[in-house]
JSON list of C-alpha atoms in Angstrom, two decimals:
[
{"chain": "U", "resi": 1, "resn": "MET", "atom": "CA", "xyz": [94.42, 210.92, 4.07]},
{"chain": "U", "resi": 2, "resn": "THR", "atom": "CA", "xyz": [97.43, 208.78, 1.20]},
{"chain": "U", "resi": 3, "resn": "GLU", "atom": "CA", "xyz": [97.30, 211.09, -1.88]},
{"chain": "U", "resi": 4, "resn": "PRO", "atom": "CA", "xyz": [96.72, 209.01, -5.11]},
{"chain": "U", "resi": 5, "resn": "ASP", "atom": "CA", "xyz": [98.70, 206.73, -6.00]},
{"chain": "U", "resi": 6, "resn": "MET", "atom": "CA", "xyz": [101.36, 206.95, -2.75]},
{"chain": "U", "resi": 7, "resn": "PRO", "atom": "CA", "xyz": [102.05, 203.56, -0.69]},
{"chain": "U", "resi": 8, "resn": "THR", "atom": "CA", "xyz": [99.99, 203.05, 2.75]},
{"chain": "U", "resi": 9, "resn": "PRO", "atom": "CA", "xyz": [101.64, 203.50, 5.52]},
{"chain": "U", "resi": 10, "resn": "PRO", "atom": "CA", "xyz": [102.44, 200.68, 8.03]},
{"chain": "U", "resi": 11, "resn": "TRP", "atom": "CA", "xyz": [100.35, 202.70, 10.39]},
{"chain": "U", "resi": 12, "resn": "GLU", "atom": "CA", "xyz": [97.07, 203.15, 8.76]},
{"chain": "U", "resi": 13, "resn": "ARG", "atom": "CA", "xyz": [97.26, 199.58, 7.18]},
{"chain": "U", "resi": 14, "resn": "ALA", "atom": "CA", "xyz": [97.64, 198.30, 10.95]},
{"chain": "U", "resi": 15, "resn": "ARG", "atom": "CA", "xyz": [94.05, 199.87, 11.43]},
{"chain": "U", "resi": 16, "resn": "ARG", "atom": "CA", "xyz": [92.41, 198.09, 8.43]},
{"chain": "U", "resi": 17, "resn": "ARG", "atom": "CA", "xyz": [91.65, 194.20, 9.65]},
{"chain": "U", "resi": 18, "resn": "PRO", "atom": "CA", "xyz": [90.35, 192.12, 7.89]},
{"chain": "U", "resi": 19, "resn": "ALA", "atom": "CA", "xyz": [86.27, 191.37, 8.16]},
{"chain": "U", "resi": 20, "resn": "ARG", "atom": "CA", "xyz": [85.09, 188.63, 10.16]},
{"chain": "U", "resi": 21, "resn": "VAL", "atom": "CA", "xyz": [83.70, 185.38, 8.33]},
{"chain": "U", "resi": 22, "resn": "ARG", "atom": "CA", "xyz": [80.63, 184.96, 9.35]},
{"chain": "U", "resi": 23, "resn": "VAL", "atom": "CA", "xyz": [80.13, 180.67, 9.91]},
{"chain": "U", "resi": 24, "resn": "PRO", "atom": "CA", "xyz": [76.76, 179.79, 8.77]},
{"chain": "U", "resi": 25, "resn": "LEU", "atom": "CA", "xyz": [74.62, 178.88, 12.24]},
{"chain": "U", "resi": 26, "resn": "THR", "atom": "CA", "xyz": [73.57, 174.69, 11.65]},
{"chain": "U", "resi": 27, "resn": "ARG", "atom": "CA", "xyz": [72.39, 172.02, 14.06]},
{"chain": "U", "resi": 28, "resn": "GLU", "atom": "CA", "xyz": [75.89, 170.80, 14.70]},
{"chain": "U", "resi": 29, "resn": "ARG", "atom": "CA", "xyz": [76.83, 173.89, 15.62]},
{"chain": "U", "resi": 30, "resn": "ILE", "atom": "CA", "xyz": [74.32, 174.39, 17.92]},
{"chain": "U", "resi": 31, "resn": "VAL", "atom": "CA", "xyz": [75.02, 170.80, 19.16]},
{"chain": "U", "resi": 32, "resn": "ASP", "atom": "CA", "xyz": [78.40, 171.55, 19.33]},
{"chain": "U", "resi": 33, "resn": "ALA", "atom": "CA", "xyz": [77.71, 174.59, 21.95]},
{"chain": "U", "resi": 34, "resn": "ALA", "atom": "CA", "xyz": [75.30, 173.00, 23.83]},
{"chain": "U", "resi": 35, "resn": "PHE", "atom": "CA", "xyz": [77.91, 170.68, 25.00]},
{"chain": "U", "resi": 36, "resn": "VAL", "atom": "CA", "xyz": [80.36, 173.28, 25.91]},
{"chain": "U", "resi": 37, "resn": "VAL", "atom": "CA", "xyz": [77.29, 175.25, 28.01]},
{"chain": "U", "resi": 38, "resn": "LEU", "atom": "CA", "xyz": [76.66, 171.75, 29.51]},
{"chain": "U", "resi": 39, "resn": "ASP", "atom": "CA", "xyz": [80.37, 171.37, 30.18]},
{"chain": "U", "resi": 40, "resn": "GLN", "atom": "CA", "xyz": [80.29, 174.70, 31.98]},
{"chain": "U", "resi": 41, "resn": "GLU", "atom": "CA", "xyz": [77.39, 175.35, 33.76]},
{"chain": "U", "resi": 42, "resn": "GLY", "atom": "CA", "xyz": [75.32, 171.78, 34.12]},
{"chain": "U", "resi": 43, "resn": "LEU", "atom": "CA", "xyz": [71.59, 170.94, 32.79]},
{"chain": "U", "resi": 44, "resn": "ASP", "atom": "CA", "xyz": [70.33, 173.31, 35.27]},
{"chain": "U", "resi": 45, "resn": "GLY", "atom": "CA", "xyz": [72.23, 176.25, 33.14]},
{"chain": "U", "resi": 46, "resn": "LEU", "atom": "CA", "xyz": [71.61, 174.85, 30.24]},
{"chain": "U", "resi": 47, "resn": "SER", "atom": "CA", "xyz": [68.99, 177.49, 28.22]},
{"chain": "U", "resi": 48, "resn": "MET", "atom": "CA", "xyz": [68.69, 178.25, 24.35]},
{"chain": "U", "resi": 49, "resn": "ARG", "atom": "CA", "xyz": [69.63, 182.03, 25.60]},
{"chain": "U", "resi": 50, "resn": "ARG", "atom": "CA", "xyz": [72.57, 180.94, 26.90]},
{"chain": "U", "resi": 51, "resn": "VAL", "atom": "CA", "xyz": [73.86, 178.50, 23.38]},
{"chain": "U", "resi": 52, "resn": "ALA", "atom": "CA", "xyz": [73.01, 181.39, 21.39]},
{"chain": "U", "resi": 53, "resn": "SER", "atom": "CA", "xyz": [75.58, 183.60, 23.68]},
{"chain": "U", "resi": 54, "resn": "GLU", "atom": "CA", "xyz": [78.23, 180.62, 23.38]},
{"chain": "U", "resi": 55, "resn": "LEU", "atom": "CA", "xyz": [77.67, 181.00, 19.61]},
{"chain": "U", "resi": 56, "resn": "GLY", "atom": "CA", "xyz": [77.45, 185.04, 19.40]},
{"chain": "U", "resi": 57, "resn": "VAL", "atom": "CA", "xyz": [74.71, 185.29, 17.93]},
{"chain": "U", "resi": 58, "resn": "ALA", "atom": "CA", "xyz": [70.89, 186.43, 19.23]},
{"chain": "U", "resi": 59, "resn": "VAL", "atom": "CA", "xyz": [68.71, 183.43, 20.09]},
{"chain": "U", "resi": 60, "resn": "SER", "atom": "CA", "xyz": [65.86, 183.55, 17.71]},
{"chain": "U", "resi": 61, "resn": "ALA", "atom": "CA", "xyz": [68.73, 182.73, 15.23]},
{"chain": "U", "resi": 62, "resn": "LEU", "atom": "CA", "xyz": [68.70, 179.18, 16.76]},
{"chain": "U", "resi": 63, "resn": "TYR", "atom": "CA", "xyz": [64.97, 178.56, 15.85]},
{"chain": "U", "resi": 64, "resn": "ALA", "atom": "CA", "xyz": [65.68, 178.58, 12.50]},
{"chain": "U", "resi": 65, "resn": "HIS", "atom": "CA", "xyz": [66.84, 174.79, 13.32]},
{"chain": "U", "resi": 66, "resn": "VAL", "atom": "CA", "xyz": [66.13, 173.82, 16.61]},
{"chain": "U", "resi": 67, "resn": "ASP", "atom": "CA", "xyz": [61.86, 174.13, 18.12]},
{"chain": "U", "resi": 68, "resn": "ASN", "atom": "CA", "xyz": [63.42, 174.64, 21.35]},
{"chain": "U", "resi": 69, "resn": "LYS", "atom": "CA", "xyz": [64.87, 173.41, 24.09]},
{"chain": "U", "resi": 70, "resn": "GLY", "atom": "CA", "xyz": [63.09, 169.76, 24.10]},
{"chain": "U", "resi": 71, "resn": "GLU", "atom": "CA", "xyz": [64.99, 169.19, 20.63]},
{"chain": "U", "resi": 72, "resn": "LEU", "atom": "CA", "xyz": [67.83, 170.27, 21.61]},
{"chain": "U", "resi": 73, "resn": "LEU", "atom": "CA", "xyz": [68.18, 167.92, 24.29]},
{"chain": "U", "resi": 74, "resn": "GLU", "atom": "CA", "xyz": [67.02, 164.98, 21.87]},
{"chain": "U", "resi": 75, "resn": "LEU", "atom": "CA", "xyz": [69.91, 166.30, 19.66]},
{"chain": "U", "resi": 76, "resn": "MET", "atom": "CA", "xyz": [72.74, 166.01, 22.24]},
{"chain": "U", "resi": 77, "resn": "TYR", "atom": "CA", "xyz": [71.25, 162.48, 22.99]},
{"chain": "U", "resi": 78, "resn": "HIS", "atom": "CA", "xyz": [71.54, 161.47, 19.64]},
{"chain": "U", "resi": 79, "resn": "ARG", "atom": "CA", "xyz": [75.15, 162.83, 19.28]},
{"chain": "U", "resi": 80, "resn": "LEU", "atom": "CA", "xyz": [75.96, 160.04, 21.88]},
{"chain": "U", "resi": 81, "resn": "PHE", "atom": "CA", "xyz": [75.24, 156.93, 19.93]},
{"chain": "U", "resi": 82, "resn": "ASP", "atom": "CA", "xyz": [77.46, 158.58, 16.98]},
{"chain": "U", "resi": 83, "resn": "GLY", "atom": "CA", "xyz": [79.53, 156.13, 15.76]},
{"chain": "U", "resi": 84, "resn": "PHE", "atom": "CA", "xyz": [78.48, 153.51, 18.10]},
{"chain": "U", "resi": 85, "resn": "GLU", "atom": "CA", "xyz": [77.96, 149.97, 17.03]},
{"chain": "U", "resi": 86, "resn": "LEU", "atom": "CA", "xyz": [76.62, 146.77, 18.57]},
{"chain": "U", "resi": 87, "resn": "PRO", "atom": "CA", "xyz": [78.17, 143.23, 16.98]},
{"chain": "U", "resi": 88, "resn": "GLU", "atom": "CA", "xyz": [76.32, 140.80, 15.78]},
{"chain": "U", "resi": 89, "resn": "PRO", "atom": "CA", "xyz": [74.83, 138.83, 18.28]},
{"chain": "U", "resi": 90, "resn": "ASP", "atom": "CA", "xyz": [76.87, 135.86, 19.83]},
{"chain": "U", "resi": 91, "resn": "PRO", "atom": "CA", "xyz": [75.16, 133.33, 21.50]},
{"chain": "U", "resi": 92, "resn": "GLU", "atom": "CA", "xyz": [78.20, 132.27, 23.40]},
{"chain": "U", "resi": 93, "resn": "LEU", "atom": "CA", "xyz": [79.02, 135.62, 23.73]},
{"chain": "U", "resi": 94, "resn": "TRP", "atom": "CA", "xyz": [76.14, 137.47, 24.85]},
{"chain": "U", "resi": 95, "resn": "GLN", "atom": "CA", "xyz": [76.98, 138.54, 28.21]},
{"chain": "U", "resi": 96, "resn": "GLU", "atom": "CA", "xyz": [80.21, 139.41, 27.70]},
{"chain": "U", "resi": 97, "resn": "GLN", "atom": "CA", "xyz": [78.59, 141.44, 24.64]},
{"chain": "U", "resi": 98, "resn": "LEU", "atom": "CA", "xyz": [75.86, 143.21, 26.49]},
{"chain": "U", "resi": 99, "resn": "LYS", "atom": "CA", "xyz": [79.06, 144.19, 28.80]},
{"chain": "U", "resi": 100, "resn": "ASP", "atom": "CA", "xyz": [80.82, 145.84, 26.47]},
{"chain": "U", "resi": 101, "resn": "PHE", "atom": "CA", "xyz": [77.29, 148.01, 25.78]},
{"chain": "U", "resi": 102, "resn": "ALA", "atom": "CA", "xyz": [78.10, 148.76, 29.39]},
{"chain": "U", "resi": 103, "resn": "ARG", "atom": "CA", "xyz": [80.98, 150.54, 29.44]},
{"chain": "U", "resi": 104, "resn": "GLU", "atom": "CA", "xyz": [80.72, 151.75, 27.02]},
{"chain": "U", "resi": 105, "resn": "SER", "atom": "CA", "xyz": [77.82, 153.37, 27.11]},
{"chain": "U", "resi": 106, "resn": "ARG", "atom": "CA", "xyz": [78.80, 154.45, 30.71]},
{"chain": "U", "resi": 107, "resn": "ALA", "atom": "CA", "xyz": [81.75, 155.73, 29.45]},
{"chain": "U", "resi": 108, "resn": "ARG", "atom": "CA", "xyz": [80.13, 157.83, 26.20]},
{"chain": "U", "resi": 109, "resn": "LEU", "atom": "CA", "xyz": [78.12, 159.95, 29.94]},
{"chain": "U", "resi": 110, "resn": "GLN", "atom": "CA", "xyz": [80.91, 160.32, 31.62]},
{"chain": "U", "resi": 111, "resn": "ARG", "atom": "CA", "xyz": [82.51, 162.55, 28.42]},
{"chain": "U", "resi": 112, "resn": "HIS", "atom": "CA", "xyz": [80.03, 165.73, 29.33]},
{"chain": "U", "resi": 113, "resn": "ARG", "atom": "CA", "xyz": [78.43, 167.05, 32.72]},
{"chain": "U", "resi": 114, "resn": "ASP", "atom": "CA", "xyz": [75.42, 165.58, 33.40]},
{"chain": "U", "resi": 115, "resn": "MET", "atom": "CA", "xyz": [74.89, 164.02, 30.34]},
{"chain": "U", "resi": 116, "resn": "ALA", "atom": "CA", "xyz": [73.08, 161.41, 32.17]},
{"chain": "U", "resi": 117, "resn": "ARG", "atom": "CA", "xyz": [70.95, 163.26, 33.62]},
{"chain": "U", "resi": 118, "resn": "ILE", "atom": "CA", "xyz": [69.30, 164.03, 29.74]},
{"chain": "U", "resi": 119, "resn": "SER", "atom": "CA", "xyz": [69.57, 160.64, 29.10]},
{"chain": "U", "resi": 120, "resn": "MET", "atom": "CA", "xyz": [66.87, 160.14, 31.85]},
{"chain": "U", "resi": 121, "resn": "GLY", "atom": "CA", "xyz": [64.48, 161.94, 30.00]},
{"chain": "U", "resi": 122, "resn": "GLN", "atom": "CA", "xyz": [64.73, 160.71, 26.54]},
{"chain": "U", "resi": 123, "resn": "VAL", "atom": "CA", "xyz": [63.83, 157.42, 24.75]},
{"chain": "U", "resi": 124, "resn": "PRO", "atom": "CA", "xyz": [65.39, 155.98, 21.61]},
{"chain": "U", "resi": 125, "resn": "PHE", "atom": "CA", "xyz": [62.75, 154.92, 19.88]},
{"chain": "U", "resi": 126, "resn": "THR", "atom": "CA", "xyz": [63.62, 157.52, 17.15]},
{"chain": "U", "resi": 127, "resn": "PRO", "atom": "CA", "xyz": [63.84, 156.94, 13.51]},
{"chain": "U", "resi": 128, "resn": "GLU", "atom": "CA", "xyz": [67.60, 157.63, 13.54]},
{"chain": "U", "resi": 129, "resn": "LEU", "atom": "CA", "xyz": [67.93, 155.24, 16.58]},
{"chain": "U", "resi": 130, "resn": "LEU", "atom": "CA", "xyz": [65.49, 152.75, 16.29]},
{"chain": "U", "resi": 131, "resn": "ARG", "atom": "CA", "xyz": [68.45, 150.38, 14.42]},
{"chain": "U", "resi": 132, "resn": "HIS", "atom": "CA", "xyz": [70.52, 150.15, 17.61]},
{"chain": "U", "resi": 133, "resn": "VAL", "atom": "CA", "xyz": [66.85, 149.02, 19.90]},
{"chain": "U", "resi": 134, "resn": "GLU", "atom": "CA", "xyz": [66.78, 146.83, 17.01]},
{"chain": "U", "resi": 135, "resn": "ARG", "atom": "CA", "xyz": [70.16, 145.76, 17.69]},
{"chain": "U", "resi": 136, "resn": "LEU", "atom": "CA", "xyz": [70.37, 145.35, 21.41]},
{"chain": "U", "resi": 137, "resn": "LEU", "atom": "CA", "xyz": [66.96, 142.85, 21.25]},
{"chain": "U", "resi": 138, "resn": "ALA", "atom": "CA", "xyz": [68.48, 140.80, 18.82]},
{"chain": "U", "resi": 139, "resn": "LEU", "atom": "CA", "xyz": [71.70, 140.42, 20.91]},
{"chain": "U", "resi": 140, "resn": "LEU", "atom": "CA", "xyz": [69.09, 139.39, 24.18]},
{"chain": "U", "resi": 141, "resn": "ARG", "atom": "CA", "xyz": [66.51, 137.08, 21.91]},
{"chain": "U", "resi": 142, "resn": "THR", "atom": "CA", "xyz": [69.00, 134.88, 20.26]},
{"chain": "U", "resi": 143, "resn": "ALA", "atom": "CA", "xyz": [71.02, 134.47, 23.61]},
{"chain": "U", "resi": 144, "resn": "GLY", "atom": "CA", "xyz": [66.98, 132.40, 24.11]},
{"chain": "U", "resi": 145, "resn": "VAL", "atom": "CA", "xyz": [66.59, 135.29, 26.90]},
{"chain": "U", "resi": 146, "resn": "PRO", "atom": "CA", "xyz": [62.15, 135.33, 26.56]},
{"chain": "U", "resi": 147, "resn": "ASP", "atom": "CA", "xyz": [60.01, 137.73, 25.07]},
{"chain": "U", "resi": 148, "resn": "ARG", "atom": "CA", "xyz": [58.94, 139.17, 28.20]},
{"chain": "U", "resi": 149, "resn": "VAL", "atom": "CA", "xyz": [61.80, 139.53, 29.61]},
{"chain": "U", "resi": 150, "resn": "ALA", "atom": "CA", "xyz": [64.07, 141.01, 26.23]},
{"chain": "U", "resi": 151, "resn": "ALA", "atom": "CA", "xyz": [60.92, 143.53, 25.91]},
{"chain": "U", "resi": 152, "resn": "ILE", "atom": "CA", "xyz": [62.51, 146.25, 29.53]},
{"chain": "U", "resi": 153, "resn": "ALA", "atom": "CA", "xyz": [66.15, 144.38, 30.07]},
{"chain": "U", "resi": 154, "resn": "GLY", "atom": "CA", "xyz": [67.43, 147.49, 27.36]},
{"chain": "U", "resi": 155, "resn": "ASP", "atom": "CA", "xyz": [65.16, 149.52, 29.41]},
{"chain": "U", "resi": 156, "resn": "MET", "atom": "CA", "xyz": [66.89, 147.99, 32.67]},
{"chain": "U", "resi": 157, "resn": "LEU", "atom": "CA", "xyz": [70.15, 148.02, 31.71]},
{"chain": "U", "resi": 158, "resn": "SER", "atom": "CA", "xyz": [70.10, 151.39, 30.52]},
{"chain": "U", "resi": 159, "resn": "THR", "atom": "CA", "xyz": [67.88, 152.90, 33.38]},
{"chain": "U", "resi": 160, "resn": "TYR", "atom": "CA", "xyz": [70.97, 151.30, 35.50]},
{"chain": "U", "resi": 161, "resn": "ILE", "atom": "CA", "xyz": [74.08, 152.37, 33.43]},
{"chain": "U", "resi": 162, "resn": "ASP", "atom": "CA", "xyz": [72.04, 156.09, 33.89]},
{"chain": "U", "resi": 163, "resn": "GLY", "atom": "CA", "xyz": [71.93, 156.45, 37.27]},
{"chain": "U", "resi": 164, "resn": "PHE", "atom": "CA", "xyz": [75.34, 155.09, 38.49]},
{"chain": "U", "resi": 165, "resn": "VAL", "atom": "CA", "xyz": [76.31, 157.44, 36.26]},
{"chain": "U", "resi": 166, "resn": "ALA", "atom": "CA", "xyz": [74.33, 160.30, 37.02]},
{"chain": "U", "resi": 167, "resn": "GLU", "atom": "CA", "xyz": [75.41, 159.54, 40.82]},
{"chain": "U", "resi": 168, "resn": "GLU", "atom": "CA", "xyz": [79.26, 159.40, 40.00]},
{"chain": "U", "resi": 169, "resn": "GLY", "atom": "CA", "xyz": [78.96, 163.20, 38.73]},
{"chain": "U", "resi": 170, "resn": "VAL", "atom": "CA", "xyz": [76.79, 164.38, 42.25]},
{"chain": "U", "resi": 171, "resn": "TRP", "atom": "CA", "xyz": [79.21, 162.73, 44.09]},
{"chain": "U", "resi": 172, "resn": "GLN", "atom": "CA", "xyz": [82.24, 164.66, 41.92]},
{"chain": "U", "resi": 173, "resn": "GLU", "atom": "CA", "xyz": [80.55, 168.00, 42.23]},
{"chain": "U", "resi": 174, "resn": "ARG", "atom": "CA", "xyz": [80.30, 167.45, 45.44]},
{"chain": "U", "resi": 175, "resn": "TYR", "atom": "CA", "xyz": [83.73, 167.28, 46.41]},
{"chain": "U", "resi": 176, "resn": "GLN", "atom": "CA", "xyz": [84.89, 170.01, 44.19]},
{"chain": "U", "resi": 177, "resn": "GLY", "atom": "CA", "xyz": [87.32, 172.44, 45.06]},
{"chain": "U", "resi": 178, "resn": "GLU", "atom": "CA", "xyz": [90.44, 173.39, 46.95]},
{"chain": "U", "resi": 179, "resn": "ASP", "atom": "CA", "xyz": [88.71, 172.42, 50.95]},
{"chain": "U", "resi": 180, "resn": "THR", "atom": "CA", "xyz": [87.28, 169.90, 49.17]},
{"chain": "U", "resi": 181, "resn": "LYS", "atom": "CA", "xyz": [88.75, 166.87, 51.55]},
{"chain": "U", "resi": 182, "resn": "SER", "atom": "CA", "xyz": [90.37, 163.55, 48.53]},
{"chain": "U", "resi": 183, "resn": "TRP", "atom": "CA", "xyz": [88.55, 160.67, 48.45]},
{"chain": "U", "resi": 184, "resn": "SER", "atom": "CA", "xyz": [91.12, 158.65, 50.35]},
{"chain": "U", "resi": 185, "resn": "GLU", "atom": "CA", "xyz": [90.62, 161.08, 52.93]},
{"chain": "U", "resi": 186, "resn": "ILE", "atom": "CA", "xyz": [86.86, 160.88, 53.19]},
{"chain": "U", "resi": 187, "resn": "ARG", "atom": "CA", "xyz": [87.56, 156.90, 53.14]},
{"chain": "U", "resi": 188, "resn": "GLU", "atom": "CA", "xyz": [89.76, 156.72, 55.98]},
{"chain": "U", "resi": 189, "resn": "ASP", "atom": "CA", "xyz": [86.89, 158.71, 57.76]},
{"chain": "U", "resi": 190, "resn": "MET", "atom": "CA", "xyz": [84.50, 156.68, 57.03]},
{"chain": "U", "resi": 191, "resn": "LYS", "atom": "CA", "xyz": [85.63, 153.86, 57.75]},
{"chain": "U", "resi": 192, "resn": "GLU", "atom": "CA", "xyz": [86.83, 155.49, 61.49]},
{"chain": "U", "resi": 193, "resn": "TYR", "atom": "CA", "xyz": [83.19, 156.31, 62.08]},
{"chain": "U", "resi": 194, "resn": "PHE", "atom": "CA", "xyz": [82.69, 152.46, 60.54]},
{"chain": "U", "resi": 195, "resn": "GLY", "atom": "CA", "xyz": [85.15, 150.85, 63.03]},
{"chain": "U", "resi": 196, "resn": "ALA", "atom": "CA", "xyz": [83.72, 153.38, 65.49]},
{"chain": "U", "resi": 197, "resn": "LEU", "atom": "CA", "xyz": [80.39, 151.22, 65.21]},
{"chain": "U", "resi": 198, "resn": "PRO", "atom": "CA", "xyz": [79.23, 149.30, 68.26]},
{"chain": "U", "resi": 199, "resn": "PRO", "atom": "CA", "xyz": [79.47, 145.77, 67.59]},
{"chain": "U", "resi": 200, "resn": "ASP", "atom": "CA", "xyz": [76.74, 143.92, 69.24]},
{"chain": "U", "resi": 201, "resn": "ARG", "atom": "CA", "xyz": [74.25, 146.65, 67.14]},
{"chain": "U", "resi": 202, "resn": "PHE", "atom": "CA", "xyz": [75.53, 146.75, 63.67]},
{"chain": "U", "resi": 203, "resn": "PRO", "atom": "CA", "xyz": [78.15, 143.35, 63.33]},
{"chain": "U", "resi": 204, "resn": "ASN", "atom": "CA", "xyz": [77.08, 142.68, 59.79]},
{"chain": "U", "resi": 205, "resn": "MET", "atom": "CA", "xyz": [77.95, 147.09, 59.57]},
{"chain": "U", "resi": 206, "resn": "LEU", "atom": "CA", "xyz": [81.38, 145.86, 60.56]},
{"chain": "U", "resi": 207, "resn": "ALA", "atom": "CA", "xyz": [82.01, 142.51, 58.54]},
{"chain": "U", "resi": 208, "resn": "VAL", "atom": "CA", "xyz": [81.46, 144.09, 55.67]},
{"chain": "U", "resi": 209, "resn": "ALA", "atom": "CA", "xyz": [82.31, 147.60, 55.91]},
{"chain": "U", "resi": 210, "resn": "ASN", "atom": "CA", "xyz": [85.31, 148.10, 54.71]},
{"chain": "U", "resi": 211, "resn": "LEU", "atom": "CA", "xyz": [84.26, 146.64, 51.50]},
{"chain": "U", "resi": 212, "resn": "MET", "atom": "CA", "xyz": [81.65, 148.99, 50.98]},
{"chain": "U", "resi": 213, "resn": "VAL", "atom": "CA", "xyz": [84.67, 151.79, 50.77]},
{"chain": "U", "resi": 214, "resn": "ASP", "atom": "CA", "xyz": [87.98, 150.21, 48.93]},
{"chain": "U", "resi": 215, "resn": "GLU", "atom": "CA", "xyz": [86.23, 149.30, 45.70]},
{"chain": "U", "resi": 216, "resn": "THR", "atom": "CA", "xyz": [86.26, 151.50, 42.55]},
{"chain": "U", "resi": 217, "resn": "ASN", "atom": "CA", "xyz": [83.76, 152.66, 40.89]},
{"chain": "U", "resi": 218, "resn": "ASP", "atom": "CA", "xyz": [84.98, 150.86, 38.46]},
{"chain": "U", "resi": 219, "resn": "TYR", "atom": "CA", "xyz": [84.84, 147.28, 40.24]},
{"chain": "U", "resi": 220, "resn": "ARG", "atom": "CA", "xyz": [80.66, 148.68, 41.31]},
{"chain": "U", "resi": 221, "resn": "PHE", "atom": "CA", "xyz": [79.85, 149.28, 37.82]},
{"chain": "U", "resi": 222, "resn": "ASP", "atom": "CA", "xyz": [80.47, 145.26, 36.88]},
{"chain": "U", "resi": 223, "resn": "LEU", "atom": "CA", "xyz": [79.07, 143.69, 39.95]},
{"chain": "U", "resi": 224, "resn": "GLY", "atom": "CA", "xyz": [76.45, 145.60, 39.38]},
{"chain": "U", "resi": 225, "resn": "LEU", "atom": "CA", "xyz": [76.97, 144.22, 35.54]},
{"chain": "U", "resi": 226, "resn": "ASP", "atom": "CA", "xyz": [77.02, 141.03, 37.08]},
{"chain": "U", "resi": 227, "resn": "ILE", "atom": "CA", "xyz": [74.15, 141.42, 39.09]},
{"chain": "U", "resi": 228, "resn": "ILE", "atom": "CA", "xyz": [71.93, 142.62, 36.74]},
{"chain": "U", "resi": 229, "resn": "LEU", "atom": "CA", "xyz": [73.31, 139.90, 33.74]},
{"chain": "U", "resi": 230, "resn": "ARG", "atom": "CA", "xyz": [73.10, 136.77, 36.28]},
{"chain": "U", "resi": 231, "resn": "GLY", "atom": "CA", "xyz": [69.13, 137.29, 36.31]},
{"chain": "U", "resi": 232, "resn": "LEU", "atom": "CA", "xyz": [68.94, 137.76, 32.75]},
{"chain": "U", "resi": 233, "resn": "ALA", "atom": "CA", "xyz": [70.73, 134.59, 32.25]},
{"chain": "U", "resi": 234, "resn": "SER", "atom": "CA", "xyz": [68.50, 132.43, 34.67]},
{"chain": "U", "resi": 235, "resn": "TYR", "atom": "CA", "xyz": [65.68, 133.31, 32.47]},
{"chain": "U", "resi": 236, "resn": "VAL", "atom": "CA", "xyz": [67.20, 131.88, 29.79]},
{"chain": "U", "resi": 237, "resn": "LYS", "atom": "CA", "xyz": [67.07, 128.24, 31.49]},
{"chain": "U", "resi": 238, "resn": "GLU", "atom": "CA", "xyz": [63.51, 128.32, 31.23]},
{"chain": "U", "resi": 239, "resn": "PRO", "atom": "CA", "xyz": [61.62, 126.44, 28.70]},
{"chain": "U", "resi": 240, "resn": "PRO", "atom": "CA", "xyz": [59.62, 128.10, 26.12]},
{"chain": "U", "resi": 241, "resn": "ASP", "atom": "CA", "xyz": [56.63, 127.89, 27.08]},
{"chain": "U", "resi": 242, "resn": "ALA", "atom": "CA", "xyz": [57.79, 129.21, 30.33]},
{"chain": "U", "resi": 243, "resn": "SER", "atom": "CA", "xyz": [55.28, 132.64, 31.67]}
]
């Protein structure tokens, strides 16, 4: 024990650790932690208890800010739209505007493991997200897409994006690990397999086999967009009273 008016020996000062600053728990911190867990363990490993552990708090503390896992997933889905703004509708550029929307959506989903699976289970009709739906509908209707088509076109496009990214995630996880072949090796194996098919029984497969495995995911994604947008464009040419 140190005598009065005597300095504290340095070896005793080292024992005195500063008090840990307690950071207030907020929805934002909970969502941040949920994304950490999602990236580490995927959607199947995401739970309120696991998020609480990541934050170093009791699971009961989360429920003062988030009702349940369903609400947490909704908040994570909302975070997907932060800073995401569609442009003012331009009937001359509507297809490019939709492509930009789709590419940006895909890029945002790719930032987090299994985010596409979360997106599939959500709807953008909450008060926070309705303005995004309104702007997308404005883009379609300004282009001349009939209302009966515009009403479901946004959902159709989102389903394509979610499904594409979800499939990318499945294959990425399947081919992780040191003992897994690279994509270039897998591609060569597939080419060899297709090339060995009997040409009299599979002439069409042989005709397009290389095209099925040579293109990048970016190319495949954009081609899918072109197919969807050409379909939408065909409706723009309909007379106003088409049913």
